[in-house]
Short mmCIF file of C-alpha atoms in Angstrom, two decimals:
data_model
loop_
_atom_site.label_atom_id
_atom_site.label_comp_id
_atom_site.label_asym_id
_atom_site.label_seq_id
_atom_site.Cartn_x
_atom_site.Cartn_y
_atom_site.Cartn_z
CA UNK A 86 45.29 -87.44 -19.27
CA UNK A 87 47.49 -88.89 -16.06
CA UNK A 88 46.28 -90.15 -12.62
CA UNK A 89 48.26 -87.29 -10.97
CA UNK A 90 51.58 -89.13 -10.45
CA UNK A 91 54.66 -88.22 -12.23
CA UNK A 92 55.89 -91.36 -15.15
CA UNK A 93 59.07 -93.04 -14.02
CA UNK A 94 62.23 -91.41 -15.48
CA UNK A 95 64.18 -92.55 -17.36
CA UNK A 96 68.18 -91.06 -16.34
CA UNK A 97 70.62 -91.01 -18.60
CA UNK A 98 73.78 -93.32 -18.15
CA UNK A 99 76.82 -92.05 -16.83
CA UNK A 100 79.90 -91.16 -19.35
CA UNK A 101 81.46 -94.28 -19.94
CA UNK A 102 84.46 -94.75 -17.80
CA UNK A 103 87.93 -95.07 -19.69
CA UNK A 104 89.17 -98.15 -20.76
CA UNK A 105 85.45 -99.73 -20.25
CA UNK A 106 83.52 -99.27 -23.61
CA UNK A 107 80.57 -97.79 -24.11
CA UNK A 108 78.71 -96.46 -26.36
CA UNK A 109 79.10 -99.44 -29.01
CA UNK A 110 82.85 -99.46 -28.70
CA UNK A 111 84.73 -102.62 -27.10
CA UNK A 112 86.50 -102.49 -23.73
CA UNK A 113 89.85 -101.06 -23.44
CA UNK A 114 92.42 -98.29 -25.06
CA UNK A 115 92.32 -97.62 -28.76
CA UNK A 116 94.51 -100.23 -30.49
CA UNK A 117 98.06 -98.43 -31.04
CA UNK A 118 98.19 -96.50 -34.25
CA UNK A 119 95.30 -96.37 -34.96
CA UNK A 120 91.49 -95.86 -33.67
CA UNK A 121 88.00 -96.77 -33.34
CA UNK A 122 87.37 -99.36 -36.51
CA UNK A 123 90.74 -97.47 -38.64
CA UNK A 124 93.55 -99.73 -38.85
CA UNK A 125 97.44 -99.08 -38.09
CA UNK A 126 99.55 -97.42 -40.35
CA UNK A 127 99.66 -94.14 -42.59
CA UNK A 128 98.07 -93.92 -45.93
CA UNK A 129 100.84 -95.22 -48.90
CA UNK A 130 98.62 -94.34 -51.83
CA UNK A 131 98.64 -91.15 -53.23
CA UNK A 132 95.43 -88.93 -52.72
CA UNK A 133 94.16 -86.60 -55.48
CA UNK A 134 93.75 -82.78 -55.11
CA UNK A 135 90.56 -82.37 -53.27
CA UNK A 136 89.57 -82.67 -49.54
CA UNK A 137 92.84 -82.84 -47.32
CA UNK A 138 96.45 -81.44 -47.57
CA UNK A 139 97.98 -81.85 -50.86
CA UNK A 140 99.37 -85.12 -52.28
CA UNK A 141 102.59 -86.12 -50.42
CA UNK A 142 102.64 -83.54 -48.23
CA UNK A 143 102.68 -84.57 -44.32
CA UNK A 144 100.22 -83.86 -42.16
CA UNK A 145 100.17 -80.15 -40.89
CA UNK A 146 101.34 -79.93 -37.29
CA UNK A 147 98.75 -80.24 -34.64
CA UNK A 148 96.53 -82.25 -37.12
CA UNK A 149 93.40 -80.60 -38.61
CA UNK A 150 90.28 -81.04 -39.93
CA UNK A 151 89.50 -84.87 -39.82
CA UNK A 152 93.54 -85.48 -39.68
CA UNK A 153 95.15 -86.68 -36.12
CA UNK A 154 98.00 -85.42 -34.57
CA UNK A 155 101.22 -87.10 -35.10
CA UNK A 156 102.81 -89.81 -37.66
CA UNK A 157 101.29 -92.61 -38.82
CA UNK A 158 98.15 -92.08 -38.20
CA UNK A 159 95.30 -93.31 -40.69
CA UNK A 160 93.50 -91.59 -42.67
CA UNK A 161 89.67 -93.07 -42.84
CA UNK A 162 89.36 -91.47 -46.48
CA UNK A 163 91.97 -93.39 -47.93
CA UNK A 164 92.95 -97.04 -48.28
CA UNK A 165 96.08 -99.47 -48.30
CA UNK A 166 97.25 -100.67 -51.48
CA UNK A 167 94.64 -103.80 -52.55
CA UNK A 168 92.61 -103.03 -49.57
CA UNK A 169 89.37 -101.75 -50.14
CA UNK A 170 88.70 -98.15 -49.07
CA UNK A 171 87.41 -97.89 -45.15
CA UNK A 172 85.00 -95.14 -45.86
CA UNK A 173 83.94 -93.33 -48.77
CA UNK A 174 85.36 -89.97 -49.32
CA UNK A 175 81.96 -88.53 -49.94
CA UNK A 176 84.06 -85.42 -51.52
CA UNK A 177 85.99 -87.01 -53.89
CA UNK A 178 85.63 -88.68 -57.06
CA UNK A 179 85.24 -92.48 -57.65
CA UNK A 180 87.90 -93.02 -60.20
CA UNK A 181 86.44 -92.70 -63.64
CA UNK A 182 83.32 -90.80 -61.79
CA UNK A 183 81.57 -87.85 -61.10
CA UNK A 184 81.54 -86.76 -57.70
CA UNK A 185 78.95 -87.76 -55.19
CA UNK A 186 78.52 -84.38 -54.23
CA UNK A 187 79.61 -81.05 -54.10
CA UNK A 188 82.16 -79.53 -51.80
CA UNK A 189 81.09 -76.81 -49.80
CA UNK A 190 84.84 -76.14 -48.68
CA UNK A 191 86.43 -75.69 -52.79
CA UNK A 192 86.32 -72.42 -54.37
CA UNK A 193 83.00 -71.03 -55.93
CA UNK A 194 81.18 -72.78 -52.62
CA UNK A 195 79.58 -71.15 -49.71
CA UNK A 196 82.95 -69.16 -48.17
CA UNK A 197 85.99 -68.12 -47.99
CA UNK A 198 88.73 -68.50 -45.57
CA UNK A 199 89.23 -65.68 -42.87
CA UNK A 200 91.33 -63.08 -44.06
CA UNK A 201 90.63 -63.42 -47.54
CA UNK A 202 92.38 -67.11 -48.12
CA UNK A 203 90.22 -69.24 -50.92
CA UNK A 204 89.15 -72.32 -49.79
CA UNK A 205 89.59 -74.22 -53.35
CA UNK A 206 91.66 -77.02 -54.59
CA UNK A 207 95.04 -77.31 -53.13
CA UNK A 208 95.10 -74.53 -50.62
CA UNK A 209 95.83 -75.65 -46.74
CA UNK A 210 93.58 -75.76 -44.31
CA UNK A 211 94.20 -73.23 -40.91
CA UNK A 212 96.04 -74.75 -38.39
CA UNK A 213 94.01 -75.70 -35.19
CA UNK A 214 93.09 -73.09 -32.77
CA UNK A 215 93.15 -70.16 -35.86
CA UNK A 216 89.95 -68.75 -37.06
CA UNK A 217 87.72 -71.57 -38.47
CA UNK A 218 85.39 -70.45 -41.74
CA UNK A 219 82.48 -68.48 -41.18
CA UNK A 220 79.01 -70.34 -40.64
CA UNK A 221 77.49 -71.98 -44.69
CA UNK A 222 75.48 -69.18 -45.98
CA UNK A 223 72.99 -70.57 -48.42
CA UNK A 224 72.75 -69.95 -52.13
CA UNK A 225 69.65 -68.05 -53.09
CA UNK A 226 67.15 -70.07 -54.39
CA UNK A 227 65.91 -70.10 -57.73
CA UNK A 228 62.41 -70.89 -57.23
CA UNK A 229 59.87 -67.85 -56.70
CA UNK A 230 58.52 -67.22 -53.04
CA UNK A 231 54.85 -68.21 -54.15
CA UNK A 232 53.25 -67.15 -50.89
CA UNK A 233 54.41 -63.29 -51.42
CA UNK A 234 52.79 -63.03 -55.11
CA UNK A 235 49.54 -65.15 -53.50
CA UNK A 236 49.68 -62.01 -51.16
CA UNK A 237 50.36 -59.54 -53.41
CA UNK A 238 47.80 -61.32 -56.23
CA UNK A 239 45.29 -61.11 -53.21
CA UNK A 240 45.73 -57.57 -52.58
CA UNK A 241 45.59 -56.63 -56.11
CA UNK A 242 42.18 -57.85 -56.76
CA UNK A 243 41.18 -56.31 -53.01
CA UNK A 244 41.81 -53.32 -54.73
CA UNK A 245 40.34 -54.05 -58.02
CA UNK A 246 37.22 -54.64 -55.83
CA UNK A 247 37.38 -51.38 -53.87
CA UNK A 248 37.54 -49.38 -57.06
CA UNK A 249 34.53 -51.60 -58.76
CA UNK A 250 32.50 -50.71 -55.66
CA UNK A 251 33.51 -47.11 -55.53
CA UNK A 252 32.63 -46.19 -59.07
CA UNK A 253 28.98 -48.07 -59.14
CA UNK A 254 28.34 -45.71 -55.91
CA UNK A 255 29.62 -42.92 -58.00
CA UNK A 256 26.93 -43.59 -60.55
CA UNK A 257 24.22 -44.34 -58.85
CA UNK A 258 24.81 -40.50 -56.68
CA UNK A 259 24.62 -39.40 -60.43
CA UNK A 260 21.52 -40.65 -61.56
CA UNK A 261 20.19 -39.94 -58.54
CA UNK A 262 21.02 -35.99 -58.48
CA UNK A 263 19.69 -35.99 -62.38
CA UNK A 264 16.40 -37.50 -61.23
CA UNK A 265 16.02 -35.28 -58.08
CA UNK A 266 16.53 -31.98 -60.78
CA UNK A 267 14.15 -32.90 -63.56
CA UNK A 268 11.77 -33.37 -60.70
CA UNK A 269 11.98 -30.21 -59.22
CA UNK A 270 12.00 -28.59 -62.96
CA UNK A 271 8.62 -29.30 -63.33
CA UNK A 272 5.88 -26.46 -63.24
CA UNK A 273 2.18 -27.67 -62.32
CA UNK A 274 1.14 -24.24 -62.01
CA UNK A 275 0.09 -24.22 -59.09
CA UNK A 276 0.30 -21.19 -56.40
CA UNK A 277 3.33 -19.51 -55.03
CA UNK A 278 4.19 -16.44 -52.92
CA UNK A 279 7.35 -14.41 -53.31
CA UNK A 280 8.54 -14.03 -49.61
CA UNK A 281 10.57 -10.81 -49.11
CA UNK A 282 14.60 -11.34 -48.38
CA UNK A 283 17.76 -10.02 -48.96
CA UNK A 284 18.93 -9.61 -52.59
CA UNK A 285 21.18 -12.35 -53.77
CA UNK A 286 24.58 -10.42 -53.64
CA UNK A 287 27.34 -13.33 -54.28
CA UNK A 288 27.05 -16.34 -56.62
CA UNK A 289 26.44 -19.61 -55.64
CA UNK A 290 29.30 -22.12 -55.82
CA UNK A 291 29.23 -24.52 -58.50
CA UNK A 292 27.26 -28.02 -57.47
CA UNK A 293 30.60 -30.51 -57.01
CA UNK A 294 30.11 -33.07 -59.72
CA UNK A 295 31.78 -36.84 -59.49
CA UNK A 296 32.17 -37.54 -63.09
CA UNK A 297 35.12 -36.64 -64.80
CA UNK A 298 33.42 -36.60 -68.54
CA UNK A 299 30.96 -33.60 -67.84
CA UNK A 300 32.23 -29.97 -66.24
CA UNK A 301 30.39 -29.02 -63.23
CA UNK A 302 27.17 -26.86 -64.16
CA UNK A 303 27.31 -22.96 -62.23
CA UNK A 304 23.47 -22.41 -60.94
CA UNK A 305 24.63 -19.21 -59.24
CA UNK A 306 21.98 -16.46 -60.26
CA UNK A 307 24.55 -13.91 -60.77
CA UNK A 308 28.01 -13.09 -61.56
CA UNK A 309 30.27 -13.48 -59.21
CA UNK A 310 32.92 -10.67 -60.19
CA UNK A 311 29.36 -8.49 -60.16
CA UNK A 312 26.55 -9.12 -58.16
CA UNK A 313 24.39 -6.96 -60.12
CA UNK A 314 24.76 -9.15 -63.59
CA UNK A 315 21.97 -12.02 -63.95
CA UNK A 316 24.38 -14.80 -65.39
CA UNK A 317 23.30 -16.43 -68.50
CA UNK A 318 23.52 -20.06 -68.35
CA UNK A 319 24.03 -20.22 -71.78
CA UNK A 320 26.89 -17.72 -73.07
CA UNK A 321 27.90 -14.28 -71.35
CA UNK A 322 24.54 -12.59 -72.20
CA UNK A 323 23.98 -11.32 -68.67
CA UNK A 324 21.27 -9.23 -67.74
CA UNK A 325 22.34 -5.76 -65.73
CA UNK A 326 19.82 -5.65 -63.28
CA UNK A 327 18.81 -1.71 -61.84
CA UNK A 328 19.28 -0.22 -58.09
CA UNK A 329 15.53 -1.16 -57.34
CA UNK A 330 15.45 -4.35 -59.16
CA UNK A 331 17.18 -7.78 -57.24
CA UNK A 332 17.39 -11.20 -57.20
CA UNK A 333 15.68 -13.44 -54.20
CA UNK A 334 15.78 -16.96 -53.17
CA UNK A 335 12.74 -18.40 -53.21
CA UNK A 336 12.12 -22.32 -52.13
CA UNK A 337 14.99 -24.10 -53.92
CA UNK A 338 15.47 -21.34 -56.78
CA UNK A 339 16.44 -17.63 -57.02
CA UNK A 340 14.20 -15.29 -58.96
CA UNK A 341 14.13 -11.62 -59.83
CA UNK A 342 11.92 -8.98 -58.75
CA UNK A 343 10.83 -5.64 -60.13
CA UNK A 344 8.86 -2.94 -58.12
CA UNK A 345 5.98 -1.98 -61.19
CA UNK A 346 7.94 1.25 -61.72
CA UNK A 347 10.16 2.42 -64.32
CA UNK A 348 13.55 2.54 -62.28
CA UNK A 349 12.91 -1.13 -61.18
CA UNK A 350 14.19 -3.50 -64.32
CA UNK A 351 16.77 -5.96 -66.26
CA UNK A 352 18.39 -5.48 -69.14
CA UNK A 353 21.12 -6.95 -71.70
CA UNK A 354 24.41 -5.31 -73.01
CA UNK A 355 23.34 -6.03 -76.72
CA UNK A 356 20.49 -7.21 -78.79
CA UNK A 357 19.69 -11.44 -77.68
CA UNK A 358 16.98 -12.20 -80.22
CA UNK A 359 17.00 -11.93 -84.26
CA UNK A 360 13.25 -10.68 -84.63
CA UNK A 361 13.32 -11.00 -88.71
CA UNK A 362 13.69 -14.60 -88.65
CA UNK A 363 12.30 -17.62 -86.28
CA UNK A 364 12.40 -17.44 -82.04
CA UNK A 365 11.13 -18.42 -78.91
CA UNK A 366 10.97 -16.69 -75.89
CA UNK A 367 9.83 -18.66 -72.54
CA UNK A 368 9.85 -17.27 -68.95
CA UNK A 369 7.89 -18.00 -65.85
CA UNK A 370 6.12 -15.25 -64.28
CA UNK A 371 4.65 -14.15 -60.87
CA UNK A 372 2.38 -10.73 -60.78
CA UNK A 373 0.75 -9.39 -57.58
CA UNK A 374 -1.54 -7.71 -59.24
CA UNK A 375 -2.69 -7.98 -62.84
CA UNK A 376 -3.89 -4.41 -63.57
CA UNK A 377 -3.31 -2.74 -66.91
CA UNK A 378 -0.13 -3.23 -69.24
CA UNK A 379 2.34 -4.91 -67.61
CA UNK A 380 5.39 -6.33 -69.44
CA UNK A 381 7.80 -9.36 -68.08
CA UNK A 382 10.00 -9.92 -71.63
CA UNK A 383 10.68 -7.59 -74.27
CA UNK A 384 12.92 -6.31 -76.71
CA UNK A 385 13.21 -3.83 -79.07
CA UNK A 386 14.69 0.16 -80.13
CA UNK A 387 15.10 3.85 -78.73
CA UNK A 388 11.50 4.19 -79.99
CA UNK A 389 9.01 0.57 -80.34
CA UNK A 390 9.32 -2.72 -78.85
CA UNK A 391 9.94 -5.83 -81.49
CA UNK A 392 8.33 -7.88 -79.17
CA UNK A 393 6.58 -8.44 -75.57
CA UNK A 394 5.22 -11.04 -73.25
CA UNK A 395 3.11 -10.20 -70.56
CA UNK A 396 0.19 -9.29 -69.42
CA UNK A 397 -2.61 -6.31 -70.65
CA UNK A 398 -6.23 -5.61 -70.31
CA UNK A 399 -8.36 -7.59 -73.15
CA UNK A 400 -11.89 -6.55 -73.32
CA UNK A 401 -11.87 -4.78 -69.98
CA UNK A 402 -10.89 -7.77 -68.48
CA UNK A 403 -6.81 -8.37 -67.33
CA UNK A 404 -5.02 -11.62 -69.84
CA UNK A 405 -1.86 -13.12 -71.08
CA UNK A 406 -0.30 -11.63 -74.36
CA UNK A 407 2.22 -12.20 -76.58
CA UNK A 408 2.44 -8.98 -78.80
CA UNK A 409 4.51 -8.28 -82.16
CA UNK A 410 5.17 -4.67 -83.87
CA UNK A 411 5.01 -5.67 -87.91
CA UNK A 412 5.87 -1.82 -88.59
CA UNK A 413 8.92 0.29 -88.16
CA UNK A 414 7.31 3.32 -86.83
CA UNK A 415 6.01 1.71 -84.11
CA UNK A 416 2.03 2.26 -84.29
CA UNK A 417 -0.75 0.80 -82.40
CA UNK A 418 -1.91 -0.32 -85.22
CA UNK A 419 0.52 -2.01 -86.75
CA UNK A 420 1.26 -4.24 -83.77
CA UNK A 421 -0.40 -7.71 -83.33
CA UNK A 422 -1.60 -9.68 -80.54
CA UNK A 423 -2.60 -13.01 -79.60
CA UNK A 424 -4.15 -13.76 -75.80
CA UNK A 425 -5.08 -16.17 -73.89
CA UNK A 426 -8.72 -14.72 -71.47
CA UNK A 427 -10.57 -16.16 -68.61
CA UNK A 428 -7.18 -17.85 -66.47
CA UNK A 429 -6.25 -17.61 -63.01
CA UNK A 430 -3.25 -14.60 -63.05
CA UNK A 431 -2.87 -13.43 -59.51
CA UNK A 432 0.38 -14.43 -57.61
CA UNK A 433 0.44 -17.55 -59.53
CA UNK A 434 3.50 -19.14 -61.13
CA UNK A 435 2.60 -19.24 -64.87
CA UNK A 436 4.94 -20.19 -67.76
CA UNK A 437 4.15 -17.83 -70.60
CA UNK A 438 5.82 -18.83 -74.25
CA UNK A 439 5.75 -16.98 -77.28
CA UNK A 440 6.71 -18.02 -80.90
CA UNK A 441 7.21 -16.76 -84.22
CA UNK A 442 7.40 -18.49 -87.50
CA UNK A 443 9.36 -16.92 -90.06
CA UNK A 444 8.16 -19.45 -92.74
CA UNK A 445 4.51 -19.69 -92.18
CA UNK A 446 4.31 -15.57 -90.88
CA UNK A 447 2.42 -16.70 -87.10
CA UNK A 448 3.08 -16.13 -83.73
CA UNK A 449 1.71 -18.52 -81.07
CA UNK A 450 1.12 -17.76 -77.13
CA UNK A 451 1.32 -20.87 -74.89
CA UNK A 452 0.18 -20.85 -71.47
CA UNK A 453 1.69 -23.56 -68.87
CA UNK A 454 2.85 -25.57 -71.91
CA UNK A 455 -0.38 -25.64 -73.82
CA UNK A 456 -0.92 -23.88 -77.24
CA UNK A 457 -3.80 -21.26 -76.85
CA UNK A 458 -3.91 -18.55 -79.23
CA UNK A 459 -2.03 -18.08 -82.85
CA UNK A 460 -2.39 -15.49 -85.37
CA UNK A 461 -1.10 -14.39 -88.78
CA UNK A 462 1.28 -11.10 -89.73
CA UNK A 463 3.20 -10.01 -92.06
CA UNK A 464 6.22 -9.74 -90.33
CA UNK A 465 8.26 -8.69 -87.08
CA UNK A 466 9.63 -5.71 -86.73
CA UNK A 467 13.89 -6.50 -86.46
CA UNK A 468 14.94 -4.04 -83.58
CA UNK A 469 18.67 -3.96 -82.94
CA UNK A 470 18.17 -3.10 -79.17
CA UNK A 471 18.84 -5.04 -75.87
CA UNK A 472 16.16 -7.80 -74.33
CA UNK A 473 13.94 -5.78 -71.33
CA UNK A 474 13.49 -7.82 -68.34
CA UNK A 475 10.13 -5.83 -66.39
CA UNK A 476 9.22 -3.34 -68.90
CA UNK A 477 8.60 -2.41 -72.62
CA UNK A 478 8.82 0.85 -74.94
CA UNK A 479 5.76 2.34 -76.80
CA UNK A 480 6.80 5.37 -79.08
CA UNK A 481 9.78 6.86 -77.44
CA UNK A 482 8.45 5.86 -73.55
CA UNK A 483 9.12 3.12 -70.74
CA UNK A 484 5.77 1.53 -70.01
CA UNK A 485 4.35 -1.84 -68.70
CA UNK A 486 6.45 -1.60 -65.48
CA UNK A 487 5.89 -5.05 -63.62
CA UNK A 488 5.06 -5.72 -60.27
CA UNK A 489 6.19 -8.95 -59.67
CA UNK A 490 9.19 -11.43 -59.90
CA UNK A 491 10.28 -13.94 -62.88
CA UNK A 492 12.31 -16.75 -63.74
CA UNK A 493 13.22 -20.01 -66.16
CA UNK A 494 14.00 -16.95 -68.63
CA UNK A 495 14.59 -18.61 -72.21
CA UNK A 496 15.45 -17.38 -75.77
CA UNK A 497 15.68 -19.93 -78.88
CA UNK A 498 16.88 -18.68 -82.16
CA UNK A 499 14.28 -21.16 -83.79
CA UNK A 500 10.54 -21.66 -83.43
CA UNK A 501 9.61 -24.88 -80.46
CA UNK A 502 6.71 -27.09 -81.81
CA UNK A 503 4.18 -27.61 -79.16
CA UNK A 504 6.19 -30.73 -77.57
CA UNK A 505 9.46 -28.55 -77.37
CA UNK A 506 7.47 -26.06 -75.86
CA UNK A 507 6.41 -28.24 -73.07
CA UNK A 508 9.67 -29.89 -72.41
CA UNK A 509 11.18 -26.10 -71.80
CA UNK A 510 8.32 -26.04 -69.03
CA UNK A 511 9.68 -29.10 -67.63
CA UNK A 512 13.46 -27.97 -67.80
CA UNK A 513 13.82 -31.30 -70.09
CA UNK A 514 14.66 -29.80 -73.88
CA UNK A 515 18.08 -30.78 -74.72
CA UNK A 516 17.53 -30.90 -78.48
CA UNK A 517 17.83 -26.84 -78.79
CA UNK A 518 20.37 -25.06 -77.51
CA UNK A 519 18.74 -21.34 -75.78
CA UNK A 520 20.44 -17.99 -77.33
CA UNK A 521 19.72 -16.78 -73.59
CA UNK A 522 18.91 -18.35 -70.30
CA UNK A 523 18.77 -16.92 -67.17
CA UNK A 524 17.58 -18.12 -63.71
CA UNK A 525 16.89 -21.54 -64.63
CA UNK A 526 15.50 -23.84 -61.45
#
């Protein structure tokens, strides 16, 4: 802070006038022969190779670095014989001693001279007025530059960071999908309408999936090469679906849907389930109207079923059955079924699930995941023919055409216990692999 003047100047002194002093030097000329504090008279002792022209040479003419022009002038680095020295040469070595320091001018220093002359030991120095040696370049240093690797250290664990963040994101988006799937596997039976749309024509693209250790899962409904195949989820069982048969989207899952005639169906390549010994077969069903034999799953020959899962009249009244042939001719009465009476079956989503046990000889129906009928036999019939999706045959014919839609479709080459069964209802077994699956939501 001022008061708003300007401080007196100070000016600088004038250049010392000749012959006046000045500057810490007394009044009047240099004393002859020599200068400023060096005394008369040339050097008489002999100077070692170093700094200066060599030993016994005379000065070079016009003088030179540090040397005056003219004889018998003094050299400050040098002294008179039993004088002590004026200055120290701080370029040359005390006698008997190591040098005070290093000279930048000798060879192995900082340059060389223009046009390729060495500036070591012995070698002249350029003449006044020639090209003088280019500016000192400094040796590299040895030390490390400690702010760059701070820098690079810093941006290092920046990135460390980034990646740390990125994959915990990655993670939770994982569990997150899982939990959002299971949830909409579940089935609490409860009531819902097939809406008429187009027929699923192309497969789905494949879900993108974030972790490298699992391959994405395909939830397309059909094949993409042919729209006509229901995939199987589980191998290359698909299920060749008929002109009048298609596949819908439905809420968030695609389902198939048969007419109730016998042009209107599904059906494999090859035989899916091994009848003689253990299975399972699961599917979720949909029927608009629960009148007289109508079949969702079945599989057998040219001439009997093996097996079937649907729905027939019990008592005069319309139920869920699961139905085995124990004969090889195919009779009515050789064929045994186990029901489940009195449930709500109208255009309601129900998951049906039928067993057999090889060991023990029984086949179980369970309704919506609970156990409700089981019965003994002898045996199942083992047809070699493909699985049936909307129909079934009875001695040489094509009945129980369904009039409805189906999905969740399941085969197991073993028998579920009761808890299996209801985890397949919940899309949450993992413990047995299917033989067949097909429309899974």
């Amino acid at each position: 802070m001022t008061d708003g003047t300007n401080p007196p100047s100070n000016p600088q002194p004038e250049q010392p006038a000749p012959g006046s002093g000045g500057y810490g030097f007394p009044p009047g000329p240099p004393a002859a022969g020599g200068g400023y504090g060096y005394p008369p008279g040339r050097p008489v002792r002999p100077e070692p190779e170093g700094f200066g022209p060599p030993a016994g040479a005379p000065p070079a003419p016009g003088g030179g670095y540090g040397y005056p022009a003219g004889q018998g002038e003094p050299n400050p680095y040098q002294q008179d014989p039993g004088q002590a020295p004026v200055l120290p040469n701080p370029y040359q070595p005390d006698p008997g001693g190591a040098p005070v320091q290093p000279n930048p001018y000798q060879q192995g220093g900082y340059q060389q001279f223009p046009g390729g002359t060495p500036g070591g030991p012995g070698e002249p120095w350029p003449p006044a007025g020639a090209a003088q040696p280019a500016p000192f370049v400094p040796r590299q240093s040895g030390q490390p530059d400690w702010e760059a690797l701070a820098d690079r250290s810093a941006a290092e664990r920046r990135r460390k960071r980034i990646w740390a963040v990125g994959g915990a994101v990655t993670a939770l988006l994982l569990l997150a999908g899982g939990g959002t799937f299971l949830l909409l596997g579940g089935d609490d039976g409860s009531e819902e309408v097939a809406q008429e749309g187009p027929v699923v024509t192309a497969s789905v693209s494949p879900e993108p999936s974030g972790s490298k250790s699992k391959a994405p899962v395909d939830k397309s409904p059909t094949v993409a090469s042919d729209p006509s195949l229901i995939r199987d989820h589980g191998g290359k069982a698909h299920l060749k679906m008929s002109a009048e048969a298609g596949v819908f989207a439905i809420d968030k899952h695609y389902e198939l849907r048969t007419k109730g005639n016998e042009k209107s169906y599904a059906e494999s390549e090859k035989r899916i389930v091994d009848t003689s010994k253990s299975f399972t077969v699961s599917a979720r069903i949909w029927n608009r109207s629960p009148k007289g034999r109508q079949i969702a799953v079945s599989q057998g020959n040219d001439r009997t079923f093996a097996f079937e899962l649907g729905s027939d009249e019990v008592n005069g009244k319309p139920a869920w059955i699961f139905r085995v042939q124990t004969g090889e001719q195919g009779a009515d009465s050789t064929a045994q079924t186990v029901v489940a009476e009195g449930l709500k079956m109208e255009k309601t989503m129900t998951t049906l699930t039928g067993t057999y046990d090889d060991a023990k000889k029984t086949i179980t129906l369970y309704v919506n995941g609970k156990k409700r009928s089981e019965a003994q036999v002898t045996g199942v019939f083992s047809a070699p023919g493909p699985l049936q999706l909307g129909r079934s045959r009875h001695e040489g014919n094509w009945t129980g055409a369904w009039n409805g839609a189906m999905d969740s479709l399941r085969t197991f080459g073993a028998e579920l216990s009761p808890t299996q069964v209801d985890a397949v209802r919940q899309n949450k077994l993992s413990s047995v692999k299917p033989t067949g699956s097909w429309l899974l939501f």
